[in-house]
PDB file of C-alpha atoms in Angstrom:
ATOM      1  CA  MET N   1     -49.020 -11.992  23.377  1.00 84.00           C
ATOM      2  CA  SER N   2     -47.806 -14.979  21.356  1.00 94.00           C
ATOM      3  CA  GLU N   3     -44.639 -15.318  19.303  1.00 97.00           C
ATOM      4  CA  LEU N   4     -43.481 -17.916  16.809  1.00 98.00           C
ATOM      5  CA  LEU N   5     -40.229 -19.696  17.642  1.00 98.00           C
ATOM      6  CA  LEU N   6     -38.359 -22.227  15.525  1.00 98.00           C
ATOM      7  CA  LEU N   7     -35.678 -24.546  16.898  1.00 98.00           C
ATOM      8  CA  GLY N   8     -34.032 -26.714  14.279  1.00 97.00           C
ATOM      9  CA  VAL N   9     -31.027 -28.536  12.883  1.00 97.00           C
ATOM     10  CA  SER N  10     -30.526 -29.560   9.272  1.00 96.00           C
ATOM     11  CA  HIS N  11     -27.949 -31.012   6.886  1.00 94.00           C
ATOM     12  CA  LYS N  12     -26.626 -27.464   6.572  1.00 93.00           C
ATOM     13  CA  THR N  13     -25.782 -27.161  10.269  1.00 95.00           C
ATOM     14  CA  ALA N  14     -25.242 -30.661  11.649  1.00 94.00           C
ATOM     15  CA  PRO N  15     -23.787 -33.986  10.415  1.00 94.00           C
ATOM     16  CA  VAL N  16     -25.939 -37.092  10.165  1.00 94.00           C
ATOM     17  CA  ALA N  17     -24.340 -38.482  13.348  1.00 94.00           C
ATOM     18  CA  LEU N  18     -26.013 -35.677  15.312  1.00 94.00           C
ATOM     19  CA  ARG N  19     -29.197 -35.404  13.234  1.00 95.00           C
ATOM     20  CA  GLU N  20     -30.010 -39.057  13.808  1.00 95.00           C
ATOM     21  CA  ARG N  21     -29.955 -38.493  17.571  1.00 94.00           C
ATOM     22  CA  LEU N  22     -32.596 -35.781  17.196  1.00 95.00           C
ATOM     23  CA  ALA N  23     -34.761 -37.602  14.645  1.00 95.00           C
ATOM     24  CA  LEU N  24     -38.273 -38.564  15.783  1.00 95.00           C
ATOM     25  CA  THR N  25     -40.495 -41.400  14.664  1.00 92.00           C
ATOM     26  CA  GLN N  26     -44.206 -40.632  14.411  1.00 92.00           C
ATOM     27  CA  THR N  27     -44.899 -42.107  17.862  1.00 93.00           C
ATOM     28  CA  GLU N  28     -41.932 -40.306  19.404  1.00 95.00           C
ATOM     29  CA  ALA N  29     -42.928 -37.023  17.769  1.00 96.00           C
ATOM     30  CA  GLU N  30     -46.472 -37.186  19.130  1.00 96.00           C
ATOM     31  CA  ARG N  31     -45.223 -37.913  22.647  1.00 96.00           C
ATOM     32  CA  PHE N  32     -42.563 -35.208  22.480  1.00 97.00           C
ATOM     33  CA  LEU N  33     -45.005 -32.558  21.232  1.00 97.00           C
ATOM     34  CA  ARG N  34     -47.391 -33.300  24.091  1.00 97.00           C
ATOM     35  CA  ASP N  35     -44.510 -32.988  26.548  1.00 96.00           C
ATOM     36  CA  LEU N  36     -43.603 -29.615  25.068  1.00 97.00           C
ATOM     37  CA  VAL N  37     -47.069 -28.079  25.239  1.00 97.00           C
ATOM     38  CA  ALA N  38     -47.216 -29.167  28.880  1.00 97.00           C
ATOM     39  CA  LEU N  39     -44.448 -26.623  29.514  1.00 96.00           C
ATOM     40  CA  PRO N  40     -45.804 -23.257  30.706  1.00 95.00           C
ATOM     41  CA  GLU N  41     -43.806 -21.444  28.006  1.00 95.00           C
ATOM     42  CA  VAL N  42     -45.223 -23.415  25.028  1.00 97.00           C
ATOM     43  CA  ARG N  43     -48.801 -22.979  23.709  1.00 98.00           C
ATOM     44  CA  GLU N  44     -48.749 -24.696  20.302  1.00 98.00           C
ATOM     45  CA  ALA N  45     -46.248 -27.038  18.658  1.00 98.00           C
ATOM     46  CA  ALA N  46     -45.445 -29.005  15.497  1.00 98.00           C
ATOM     47  CA  VAL N  47     -42.333 -30.881  14.405  1.00 98.00           C
ATOM     48  CA  ILE N  48     -40.890 -31.761  11.006  1.00 98.00           C
ATOM     49  CA  SER N  49     -38.466 -34.689  11.286  1.00 96.00           C
ATOM     50  CA  THR N  50     -36.905 -36.007   8.075  1.00 93.00           C
ATOM     51  CA  CYS N  51     -33.548 -37.382   6.965  1.00 91.00           C
ATOM     52  CA  ASN N  52     -32.270 -33.836   6.480  1.00 92.00           C
ATOM     53  CA  ARG N  53     -33.804 -31.938   9.377  1.00 96.00           C
ATOM     54  CA  THR N  54     -35.601 -31.828  12.696  1.00 97.00           C
ATOM     55  CA  GLU N  55     -37.459 -28.539  13.161  1.00 98.00           C
ATOM     56  CA  LEU N  56     -39.786 -27.574  16.001  1.00 98.00           C
ATOM     57  CA  TYR N  57     -42.286 -24.802  15.266  1.00 98.00           C
ATOM     58  CA  LEU N  58     -43.568 -23.405  18.563  1.00 98.00           C
ATOM     59  CA  VAL N  59     -46.063 -20.741  19.564  1.00 98.00           C
ATOM     60  CA  VAL N  60     -44.777 -19.356  22.842  1.00 98.00           C
ATOM     61  CA  GLY N  61     -45.311 -16.591  25.342  1.00 95.00           C
ATOM     62  CA  ASP N  62     -41.748 -15.865  26.422  1.00 95.00           C
ATOM     63  CA  PRO N  63     -39.403 -16.911  23.578  1.00 96.00           C
ATOM     64  CA  VAL N  64     -36.259 -16.722  25.712  1.00 96.00           C
ATOM     65  CA  ALA N  65     -37.654 -18.978  28.436  1.00 96.00           C
ATOM     66  CA  ALA N  66     -39.221 -21.290  25.854  1.00 97.00           C
ATOM     67  CA  GLU N  67     -35.979 -21.652  23.895  1.00 96.00           C
ATOM     68  CA  SER N  68     -34.046 -22.532  27.037  1.00 95.00           C
ATOM     69  CA  ALA N  69     -36.621 -25.071  28.221  1.00 96.00           C
ATOM     70  CA  VAL N  70     -37.080 -26.774  24.849  1.00 96.00           C
ATOM     71  CA  LEU N  71     -33.347 -26.817  24.120  1.00 95.00           C
ATOM     72  CA  GLY N  72     -32.865 -28.629  27.405  1.00 94.00           C
ATOM     73  CA  ARG N  73     -35.509 -31.201  26.473  1.00 94.00           C
ATOM     74  CA  LEU N  74     -33.948 -31.740  23.048  1.00 94.00           C
ATOM     75  CA  ALA N  75     -30.452 -32.135  24.461  1.00 94.00           C
ATOM     76  CA  ASN N  76     -31.647 -34.541  27.136  1.00 93.00           C
ATOM     77  CA  ARG N  77     -33.436 -36.649  24.537  1.00 90.00           C
ATOM     78  CA  ALA N  78     -30.341 -36.767  22.337  1.00 91.00           C
ATOM     79  CA  GLY N  79     -28.049 -37.510  25.263  1.00 92.00           C
ATOM     80  CA  ILE N  80     -25.797 -34.498  24.676  1.00 90.00           C
ATOM     81  CA  ARG N  81     -24.993 -31.281  26.513  1.00 89.00           C
ATOM     82  CA  PRO N  82     -27.243 -28.282  25.732  1.00 88.00           C
ATOM     83  CA  THR N  83     -24.130 -26.245  24.903  1.00 87.00           C
ATOM     84  CA  GLU N  84     -23.130 -28.812  22.269  1.00 86.00           C
ATOM     85  CA  LEU N  85     -26.583 -28.624  20.700  1.00 90.00           C
ATOM     86  CA  ALA N  86     -26.587 -24.824  20.851  1.00 87.00           C
ATOM     87  CA  ASP N  87     -23.602 -24.761  18.465  1.00 87.00           C
ATOM     88  CA  VAL N  88     -25.598 -26.312  15.598  1.00 93.00           C
ATOM     89  CA  ILE N  89     -29.200 -25.280  16.244  1.00 95.00           C
ATOM     90  CA  TYR N  90     -30.894 -22.299  14.619  1.00 97.00           C
ATOM     91  CA  SER N  91     -33.660 -20.400  16.375  1.00 97.00           C
ATOM     92  CA  PRO N  92     -35.339 -17.699  14.265  1.00 98.00           C
ATOM     93  CA  ARG N  93     -38.516 -16.050  15.536  1.00 98.00           C
ATOM     94  CA  ASN N  94     -41.745 -14.702  14.110  1.00 98.00           C
ATOM     95  CA  CYS N  95     -41.412 -13.688  10.427  1.00 97.00           C
ATOM     96  CA  ASP N  96     -37.989 -15.303  10.108  1.00 98.00           C
ATOM     97  CA  ALA N  97     -39.348 -18.566  11.535  1.00 98.00           C
ATOM     98  CA  ALA N  98     -42.348 -18.446   9.200  1.00 98.00           C
ATOM     99  CA  ARG N  99     -40.072 -17.723   6.235  1.00 98.00           C
ATOM    100  CA  GLN N 100     -38.014 -20.816   7.070  1.00 98.00           C
ATOM    101  CA  LEU N 101     -41.121 -23.040   7.015  1.00 98.00           C
ATOM    102  CA  PHE N 102     -42.156 -21.549   3.663  1.00 98.00           C
ATOM    103  CA  ARG N 103     -38.665 -22.221   2.286  1.00 97.00           C
ATOM    104  CA  VAL N 104     -38.651 -25.781   3.617  1.00 97.00           C
ATOM    105  CA  THR N 105     -42.079 -26.523   2.162  1.00 97.00           C
ATOM    106  CA  SER N 106     -41.066 -25.047  -1.183  1.00 94.00           C
ATOM    107  CA  GLY N 107     -37.972 -27.252  -1.349  1.00 92.00           C
ATOM    108  CA  LEU N 108     -35.546 -24.347  -1.106  1.00 92.00           C
ATOM    109  CA  GLU N 109     -33.866 -25.747   2.013  1.00 93.00           C
ATOM    110  CA  SER N 110     -33.634 -29.330   0.769  1.00 90.00           C
ATOM    111  CA  MET N 111     -30.368 -31.027  -0.116  1.00 87.00           C
ATOM    112  CA  ILE N 112     -31.867 -31.304  -3.596  1.00 84.00           C
ATOM    113  CA  VAL N 113     -33.446 -27.917  -4.292  1.00 83.00           C
ATOM    114  CA  GLY N 114     -37.068 -28.258  -5.341  1.00 81.00           C
ATOM    115  CA  GLU N 115     -37.522 -31.922  -4.366  1.00 83.00           C
ATOM    116  CA  SER N 116     -41.213 -32.679  -4.026  1.00 83.00           C
ATOM    117  CA  GLU N 117     -41.232 -35.170  -1.124  1.00 88.00           C
ATOM    118  CA  VAL N 118     -40.856 -32.426   1.470  1.00 92.00           C
ATOM    119  CA  GLN N 119     -44.319 -31.016   0.661  1.00 93.00           C
ATOM    120  CA  GLY N 120     -45.884 -34.277   1.826  1.00 94.00           C
ATOM    121  CA  GLN N 121     -43.583 -34.431   4.845  1.00 95.00           C
ATOM    122  CA  VAL N 122     -44.702 -30.977   5.995  1.00 97.00           C
ATOM    123  CA  ARG N 123     -48.351 -31.899   5.450  1.00 97.00           C
ATOM    124  CA  ARG N 124     -47.957 -35.092   7.502  1.00 97.00           C
ATOM    125  CA  ALA N 125     -46.147 -33.164  10.248  1.00 98.00           C
ATOM    126  CA  HIS N 126     -49.093 -30.796  10.541  1.00 98.00           C
ATOM    127  CA  GLU N 127     -51.591 -33.664  10.502  1.00 98.00           C
ATOM    128  CA  LEU N 128     -49.699 -35.430  13.293  1.00 98.00           C
ATOM    129  CA  ALA N 129     -49.707 -32.266  15.417  1.00 98.00           C
ATOM    130  CA  LEU N 130     -53.442 -31.846  14.786  1.00 98.00           C
ATOM    131  CA  GLU N 131     -54.122 -35.428  15.857  1.00 97.00           C
ATOM    132  CA  ALA N 132     -52.025 -34.912  18.972  1.00 97.00           C
ATOM    133  CA  GLY N 133     -54.096 -31.849  19.842  1.00 97.00           C
ATOM    134  CA  VAL N 134     -51.094 -29.534  20.167  1.00 98.00           C
ATOM    135  CA  THR N 135     -51.793 -26.990  17.417  1.00 98.00           C
ATOM    136  CA  GLY N 136     -53.815 -23.791  17.568  1.00 97.00           C
ATOM    137  CA  PRO N 137     -54.925 -20.820  15.451  1.00 97.00           C
ATOM    138  CA  LEU N 138     -51.444 -19.495  14.709  1.00 97.00           C
ATOM    139  CA  SER N 139     -49.707 -22.771  13.871  1.00 98.00           C
ATOM    140  CA  ASN N 140     -52.665 -24.037  11.843  1.00 98.00           C
ATOM    141  CA  ARG N 141     -52.723 -20.903   9.711  1.00 98.00           C
ATOM    142  CA  LEU N 142     -48.932 -20.982   9.370  1.00 98.00           C
ATOM    143  CA  PHE N 143     -48.830 -24.548   8.034  1.00 98.00           C
ATOM    144  CA  ALA N 144     -51.836 -24.047   5.752  1.00 98.00           C
ATOM    145  CA  SER N 145     -50.181 -20.979   4.212  1.00 98.00           C
ATOM    146  CA  ALA N 146     -46.836 -22.749   3.854  1.00 98.00           C
ATOM    147  CA  LEU N 147     -48.428 -25.701   2.049  1.00 97.00           C
ATOM    148  CA  THR N 148     -50.282 -23.350  -0.303  1.00 97.00           C
ATOM    149  CA  THR N 149     -47.029 -21.545  -1.028  1.00 96.00           C
ATOM    150  CA  GLY N 150     -45.213 -24.815  -1.706  1.00 94.00           C
ATOM    151  CA  LYS N 151     -47.826 -25.730  -4.309  1.00 94.00           C
ATOM    152  CA  ARG N 152     -47.526 -22.324  -5.968  1.00 94.00           C
ATOM    153  CA  VAL N 153     -43.734 -22.563  -6.123  1.00 91.00           C
ATOM    154  CA  ARG N 154     -43.911 -25.923  -7.866  1.00 89.00           C
ATOM    155  CA  SER N 155     -46.617 -24.858 -10.313  1.00 90.00           C
ATOM    156  CA  GLU N 156     -45.335 -21.368 -11.157  1.00 91.00           C
ATOM    157  CA  THR N 157     -41.567 -22.007 -11.404  1.00 87.00           C
ATOM    158  CA  ALA N 158     -39.332 -24.670 -12.949  1.00 81.00           C
ATOM    159  CA  ILE N 159     -37.738 -25.527  -9.618  1.00 78.00           C
ATOM    160  CA  THR N 160     -38.773 -29.182  -9.933  1.00 73.00           C
ATOM    161  CA  GLN N 161     -37.338 -29.563 -13.425  1.00 70.00           C
ATOM    162  CA  GLY N 162     -35.500 -32.856 -13.822  1.00 61.00           C
ATOM    163  CA  ARG N 163     -37.487 -34.634 -11.072  1.00 55.00           C
ATOM    164  CA  ALA N 164     -34.341 -35.257  -9.044  1.00 71.00           C
ATOM    165  CA  SER N 165     -34.680 -36.825  -5.601  1.00 82.00           C
ATOM    166  CA  ILE N 166     -32.394 -38.291  -2.965  1.00 88.00           C
ATOM    167  CA  SER N 167     -33.215 -41.687  -4.456  1.00 90.00           C
ATOM    168  CA  SER N 168     -32.270 -40.717  -8.004  1.00 88.00           C
ATOM    169  CA  VAL N 169     -29.045 -39.151  -6.736  1.00 89.00           C
ATOM    170  CA  ALA N 170     -28.237 -42.382  -4.877  1.00 92.00           C
ATOM    171  CA  VAL N 171     -28.713 -44.338  -8.102  1.00 92.00           C
ATOM    172  CA  GLU N 172     -26.517 -41.841  -9.962  1.00 89.00           C
ATOM    173  CA  LEU N 173     -23.837 -42.335  -7.301  1.00 91.00           C
ATOM    174  CA  ALA N 174     -24.078 -46.128  -7.677  1.00 93.00           C
ATOM    175  CA  GLU N 175     -23.634 -45.768 -11.423  1.00 92.00           C
ATOM    176  CA  ASP N 176     -20.607 -43.518 -10.927  1.00 90.00           C
ATOM    177  CA  VAL N 177     -18.978 -46.053  -8.616  1.00 91.00           C
ATOM    178  CA  VAL N 178     -19.762 -49.430 -10.226  1.00 92.00           C
ATOM    179  CA  GLY N 179     -20.558 -48.468 -13.824  1.00 92.00           C
ATOM    180  CA  ASP N 180     -23.460 -49.942 -15.799  1.00 92.00           C
ATOM    181  CA  LEU N 181     -26.175 -51.108 -13.412  1.00 92.00           C
ATOM    182  CA  GLU N 182     -28.267 -53.287 -15.711  1.00 89.00           C
ATOM    183  CA  HIS N 183     -26.778 -56.616 -14.672  1.00 88.00           C
ATOM    184  CA  ARG N 184     -26.074 -55.710 -11.048  1.00 93.00           C
ATOM    185  CA  HIS N 185     -27.871 -57.393  -8.162  1.00 94.00           C
ATOM    186  CA  VAL N 186     -29.474 -54.546  -6.184  1.00 95.00           C
ATOM    187  CA  VAL N 187     -31.179 -54.946  -2.814  1.00 95.00           C
ATOM    188  CA  ILE N 188     -33.457 -52.304  -1.293  1.00 95.00           C
ATOM    189  CA  ILE N 189     -34.083 -52.466   2.445  1.00 95.00           C
ATOM    190  CA  GLY N 190     -37.413 -50.861   3.315  1.00 92.00           C
ATOM    191  CA  ALA N 191     -40.663 -50.194   1.496  1.00 89.00           C
ATOM    192  CA  GLY N 192     -41.425 -46.529   2.119  1.00 89.00           C
ATOM    193  CA  GLU N 193     -41.576 -43.593  -0.279  1.00 88.00           C
ATOM    194  CA  THR N 194     -37.797 -43.317  -0.628  1.00 90.00           C
ATOM    195  CA  SER N 195     -37.488 -47.031  -1.396  1.00 91.00           C
ATOM    196  CA  GLU N 196     -40.213 -46.745  -4.026  1.00 91.00           C
ATOM    197  CA  LEU N 197     -38.465 -43.814  -5.696  1.00 90.00           C
ATOM    198  CA  THR N 198     -35.203 -45.766  -5.604  1.00 92.00           C
ATOM    199  CA  ALA N 199     -36.869 -48.716  -7.344  1.00 92.00           C
ATOM    200  CA  GLN N 200     -38.308 -46.353  -9.942  1.00 91.00           C
ATOM    201  CA  ALA N 201     -34.894 -44.798 -10.646  1.00 91.00           C
ATOM    202  CA  LEU N 202     -33.295 -48.242 -10.879  1.00 92.00           C
ATOM    203  CA  ALA N 203     -36.022 -49.552 -13.194  1.00 91.00           C
ATOM    204  CA  ALA N 204     -35.210 -46.696 -15.573  1.00 90.00           C
ATOM    205  CA  LYS N 205     -31.680 -48.161 -15.720  1.00 91.00           C
ATOM    206  CA  GLY N 206     -33.012 -51.629 -16.484  1.00 90.00           C
ATOM    207  CA  VAL N 207     -32.441 -52.972 -12.966  1.00 91.00           C
ATOM    208  CA  ARG N 208     -34.714 -55.498 -11.249  1.00 85.00           C
ATOM    209  CA  THR N 209     -34.506 -55.001  -7.488  1.00 88.00           C
ATOM    210  CA  VAL N 210     -35.101 -57.215  -4.471  1.00 90.00           C
ATOM    211  CA  PHE N 211     -36.978 -55.590  -1.605  1.00 88.00           C
ATOM    212  CA  VAL N 212     -36.276 -56.655   1.954  1.00 88.00           C
ATOM    213  CA  ALA N 213     -39.234 -55.746   4.158  1.00 82.00           C
ATOM    214  CA  ASN N 214     -41.204 -57.063   7.111  1.00 77.00           C
ATOM    215  CA  ARG N 215     -43.523 -54.366   8.431  1.00 77.00           C
ATOM    216  CA  HIS N 216     -44.667 -53.149   5.009  1.00 79.00           C
ATOM    217  CA  ALA N 217     -44.399 -56.343   2.995  1.00 82.00           C
ATOM    218  CA  ALA N 218     -47.709 -55.753   1.201  1.00 87.00           C
ATOM    219  CA  ARG N 219     -46.577 -52.292   0.075  1.00 88.00           C
ATOM    220  CA  ALA N 220     -43.226 -53.746  -0.985  1.00 87.00           C
ATOM    221  CA  ARG N 221     -44.982 -56.376  -3.109  1.00 89.00           C
ATOM    222  CA  SER N 222     -47.085 -53.704  -4.761  1.00 91.00           C
ATOM    223  CA  VAL N 223     -44.026 -51.614  -5.645  1.00 88.00           C
ATOM    224  CA  ALA N 224     -42.054 -54.683  -6.742  1.00 89.00           C
ATOM    225  CA  ASP N 225     -44.872 -55.722  -9.066  1.00 91.00           C
ATOM    226  CA  ARG N 226     -44.793 -52.304 -10.720  1.00 90.00           C
ATOM    227  CA  PHE N 227     -41.043 -52.342 -11.316  1.00 88.00           C
ATOM    228  CA  GLY N 228     -40.440 -56.021 -11.973  1.00 86.00           C
ATOM    229  CA  GLY N 229     -38.774 -56.764  -8.644  1.00 88.00           C
ATOM    230  CA  ALA N 230     -39.154 -59.352  -5.901  1.00 91.00           C
ATOM    231  CA  VAL N 231     -39.781 -59.262  -2.140  1.00 92.00           C
ATOM    232  CA  VAL N 232     -38.192 -61.248   0.685  1.00 91.00           C
ATOM    233  CA  SER N 233     -38.494 -61.033   4.472  1.00 90.00           C
ATOM    234  CA  LEU N 234     -35.940 -59.434   6.762  1.00 90.00           C
ATOM    235  CA  ASP N 235     -34.882 -62.925   7.849  1.00 91.00           C
ATOM    236  CA  SER N 236     -33.458 -63.401   4.355  1.00 92.00           C
ATOM    237  CA  LEU N 237     -31.285 -60.266   4.534  1.00 93.00           C
ATOM    238  CA  PRO N 238     -27.954 -62.070   5.221  1.00 94.00           C
ATOM    239  CA  MET N 239     -28.496 -64.266   2.156  1.00 94.00           C
ATOM    240  CA  GLN N 240     -29.315 -61.216   0.046  1.00 94.00           C
ATOM    241  CA  LEU N 241     -26.223 -59.397   1.287  1.00 95.00           C
ATOM    242  CA  GLU N 242     -24.067 -62.324   0.175  1.00 95.00           C
ATOM    243  CA  VAL N 243     -25.189 -62.002  -3.458  1.00 94.00           C
ATOM    244  CA  ALA N 244     -25.794 -58.240  -3.715  1.00 95.00           C
ATOM    245  CA  ASP N 245     -23.610 -55.804  -5.608  1.00 95.00           C
ATOM    246  CA  ILE N 246     -25.423 -52.723  -4.272  1.00 96.00           C
ATOM    247  CA  VAL N 247     -27.613 -52.270  -1.194  1.00 97.00           C
ATOM    248  CA  VAL N 248     -29.769 -49.171  -0.671  1.00 96.00           C
ATOM    249  CA  SER N 249     -31.385 -48.885   2.759  1.00 96.00           C
ATOM    250  CA  SER N 250     -34.126 -46.495   3.847  1.00 93.00           C
ATOM    251  CA  THR N 251     -36.278 -47.574   6.790  1.00 92.00           C
ATOM    252  CA  SER N 252     -37.746 -45.782   9.779  1.00 88.00           C
ATOM    253  CA  SER N 253     -36.060 -48.153  12.223  1.00 90.00           C
ATOM    254  CA  PRO N 254     -34.623 -46.415  15.313  1.00 89.00           C
ATOM    255  CA  HIS N 255     -31.825 -49.022  15.373  1.00 90.00           C
ATOM    256  CA  PRO N 256     -29.325 -50.267  12.761  1.00 93.00           C
ATOM    257  CA  ILE N 257     -30.587 -52.974  10.403  1.00 95.00           C
ATOM    258  CA  VAL N 258     -27.108 -54.007   9.234  1.00 96.00           C
ATOM    259  CA  GLY N 259     -24.510 -54.425  11.990  1.00 96.00           C
ATOM    260  CA  SER N 260     -20.763 -54.646  11.444  1.00 96.00           C
ATOM    261  CA  GLU N 261     -20.400 -58.055  13.120  1.00 95.00           C
ATOM    262  CA  GLU N 262     -23.202 -59.580  11.030  1.00 95.00           C
ATOM    263  CA  LEU N 263     -21.831 -58.043   7.838  1.00 96.00           C
ATOM    264  CA  ALA N 264     -18.326 -59.320   8.651  1.00 96.00           C
ATOM    265  CA  GLU N 265     -19.692 -62.871   8.448  1.00 94.00           C
ATOM    266  CA  VAL N 266     -21.343 -62.038   5.120  1.00 95.00           C
ATOM    267  CA  VAL N 267     -18.098 -60.543   3.764  1.00 95.00           C
ATOM    268  CA  ARG N 268     -16.224 -63.755   4.566  1.00 94.00           C
ATOM    269  CA  ASN N 269     -18.689 -65.644   2.381  1.00 93.00           C
ATOM    270  CA  ARG N 270     -18.450 -63.176  -0.528  1.00 93.00           C
ATOM    271  CA  GLN N 271     -14.917 -64.276  -1.429  1.00 89.00           C
ATOM    272  CA  GLY N 272     -13.595 -60.780  -2.024  1.00 90.00           C
ATOM    273  CA  ARG N 273     -16.447 -59.461  -4.199  1.00 94.00           C
ATOM    274  CA  PRO N 274     -16.955 -55.706  -3.603  1.00 96.00           C
ATOM    275  CA  LEU N 275     -20.156 -54.505  -1.923  1.00 97.00           C
ATOM    276  CA  MET N 276     -21.545 -50.971  -2.174  1.00 97.00           C
ATOM    277  CA  LEU N 277     -23.862 -49.821   0.634  1.00 97.00           C
ATOM    278  CA  ILE N 278     -25.938 -46.621   0.422  1.00 97.00           C
ATOM    279  CA  ASP N 279     -27.690 -45.646   3.651  1.00 97.00           C
ATOM    280  CA  LEU N 280     -30.440 -43.052   3.080  1.00 95.00           C
ATOM    281  CA  ALA N 281     -31.980 -43.407   6.550  1.00 94.00           C
ATOM    282  CA  VAL N 282     -31.836 -41.070   9.537  1.00 94.00           C
ATOM    283  CA  PRO N 283     -31.270 -42.601  12.068  1.00 94.00           C
ATOM    284  CA  ARG N 284     -28.860 -44.661   9.988  1.00 96.00           C
ATOM    285  CA  ASP N 285     -29.777 -48.235   9.051  1.00 96.00           C
ATOM    286  CA  ILE N 286     -26.181 -49.374   8.540  1.00 97.00           C
ATOM    287  CA  ASP N 287     -23.555 -49.340  11.279  1.00 97.00           C
ATOM    288  CA  PRO N 288     -20.827 -46.868  10.199  1.00 97.00           C
ATOM    289  CA  ALA N 289     -18.233 -49.478  11.271  1.00 97.00           C
ATOM    290  CA  CYS N 290     -19.266 -51.538   8.227  1.00 97.00           C
ATOM    291  CA  ALA N 291     -17.119 -49.175   6.146  1.00 97.00           C
ATOM    292  CA  ASP N 292     -14.030 -50.677   7.765  1.00 97.00           C
ATOM    293  CA  LEU N 293     -14.714 -54.162   6.399  1.00 96.00           C
ATOM    294  CA  PRO N 294     -12.645 -55.327   3.383  1.00 96.00           C
ATOM    295  CA  GLY N 295     -14.378 -54.825   0.055  1.00 95.00           C
ATOM    296  CA  VAL N 296     -17.200 -52.736   1.561  1.00 97.00           C
ATOM    297  CA  THR N 297     -17.877 -49.144   0.480  1.00 96.00           C
ATOM    298  CA  LEU N 298     -20.431 -47.271   2.561  1.00 97.00           C
ATOM    299  CA  TYR N 299     -22.131 -43.962   1.751  1.00 96.00           C
ATOM    300  CA  ASP N 300     -24.590 -42.163   4.024  1.00 95.00           C
ATOM    301  CA  ILE N 301     -26.979 -39.375   3.123  1.00 93.00           C
ATOM    302  CA  ASP N 302     -24.403 -36.645   3.770  1.00 91.00           C
ATOM    303  CA  ASP N 303     -22.040 -38.268   1.264  1.00 90.00           C
ATOM    304  CA  LEU N 304     -24.585 -37.587  -1.485  1.00 86.00           C
ATOM    305  CA  GLN N 305     -24.059 -33.832  -1.345  1.00 77.00           C
ATOM    306  CA  GLY N 306     -21.157 -33.925  -3.821  1.00 68.00           C
ATOM    307  CA  VAL N 307     -23.352 -35.721  -6.364  1.00 71.00           C
ATOM    308  CA  VAL N 308     -26.198 -33.297  -5.694  1.00 74.00           C
ATOM    309  CA  ALA N 309     -24.026 -30.315  -6.611  1.00 65.00           C
ATOM    310  CA  ARG N 310     -23.874 -31.543 -10.199  1.00 60.00           C
ATOM    311  CA  THR N 311     -27.655 -31.671 -10.591  1.00 55.00           C
ATOM    312  CA  LEU N 312     -28.715 -28.202  -9.504  1.00 56.00           C
ATOM    313  CA  GLY N 313     -27.999 -25.822 -12.397  1.00 53.00           C
ATOM    314  CA  VAL N 314     -31.549 -24.989 -13.503  1.00 48.00           C
ATOM    315  CA  ARG N 315     -33.030 -25.362 -10.040  1.00 51.00           C
ATOM    316  CA  GLY N 316     -30.507 -22.976  -8.531  1.00 57.00           C
ATOM    317  CA  ALA N 317     -31.529 -20.291 -10.994  1.00 57.00           C
ATOM    318  CA  GLU N 318     -35.230 -20.897 -10.293  1.00 60.00           C
ATOM    319  CA  ALA N 319     -34.685 -20.679  -6.511  1.00 62.00           C
ATOM    320  CA  ALA N 320     -34.049 -16.958  -6.823  1.00 62.00           C
TER     321      ALA N 320
END
């Protein structure tokens, strides 16, 4: 007999400092899933790993043995004690586990209720598990049903009203802190979906952005062309940091892009001008120690929750 087991952490249960240690890149996720299904307790597996959560959906024989074995693997990968991880992890089974996936896909568990990006993230998580050969009848049906439900929620309710996203909230935060953005020099590190949405939100404020990207330079140029921005290579980042007013970073790098020692040199050349850094990445792109530098204000994704609370009136009512 098979059971469904979910092991997960999210922004509701764990700070970004712990979530980033559990986050998985696409390559890491594929390798980790294959390791899990090699365990005798695990028959099928899929993982959703985003800035707000890492959730493992497992089809298992013995849920108690499977939870213990997988928890040990997760803790070992994160370099922490299993008991420390057990304090923040949730582990619903069967219908409760399925309900959580439906809620995640529908945007009900997102920091911004109803945000649409998570639908694509769940779809890509399922596709990755399919390509890795670690799914089966139960998990395939589960994810297909969850994706169908997510589409229904967005088409039959007003939960997406306002089109808010993490990116738009970050721009709102920048406006709260520095005032009018139109004449500010804004740098975006990265060229993924979050960076594109950030550029879109900034363009609506009349801001021309500079993208810093290496791996996805062609995509960055395409987005920059649409929103009147420019693109430079990662080698030019120190120069961009010297002239920037606001920096928004969102890459999939497993290591920091902006270190405190490198930024300290930049700060010395800025002659006291304030610099606002917004790090939307998990793992974080910007060394938290940068916040200790004079004139530097650093926000990570967890810091956005206060801004989010002001945007959720209609969506909160629709969530019911």
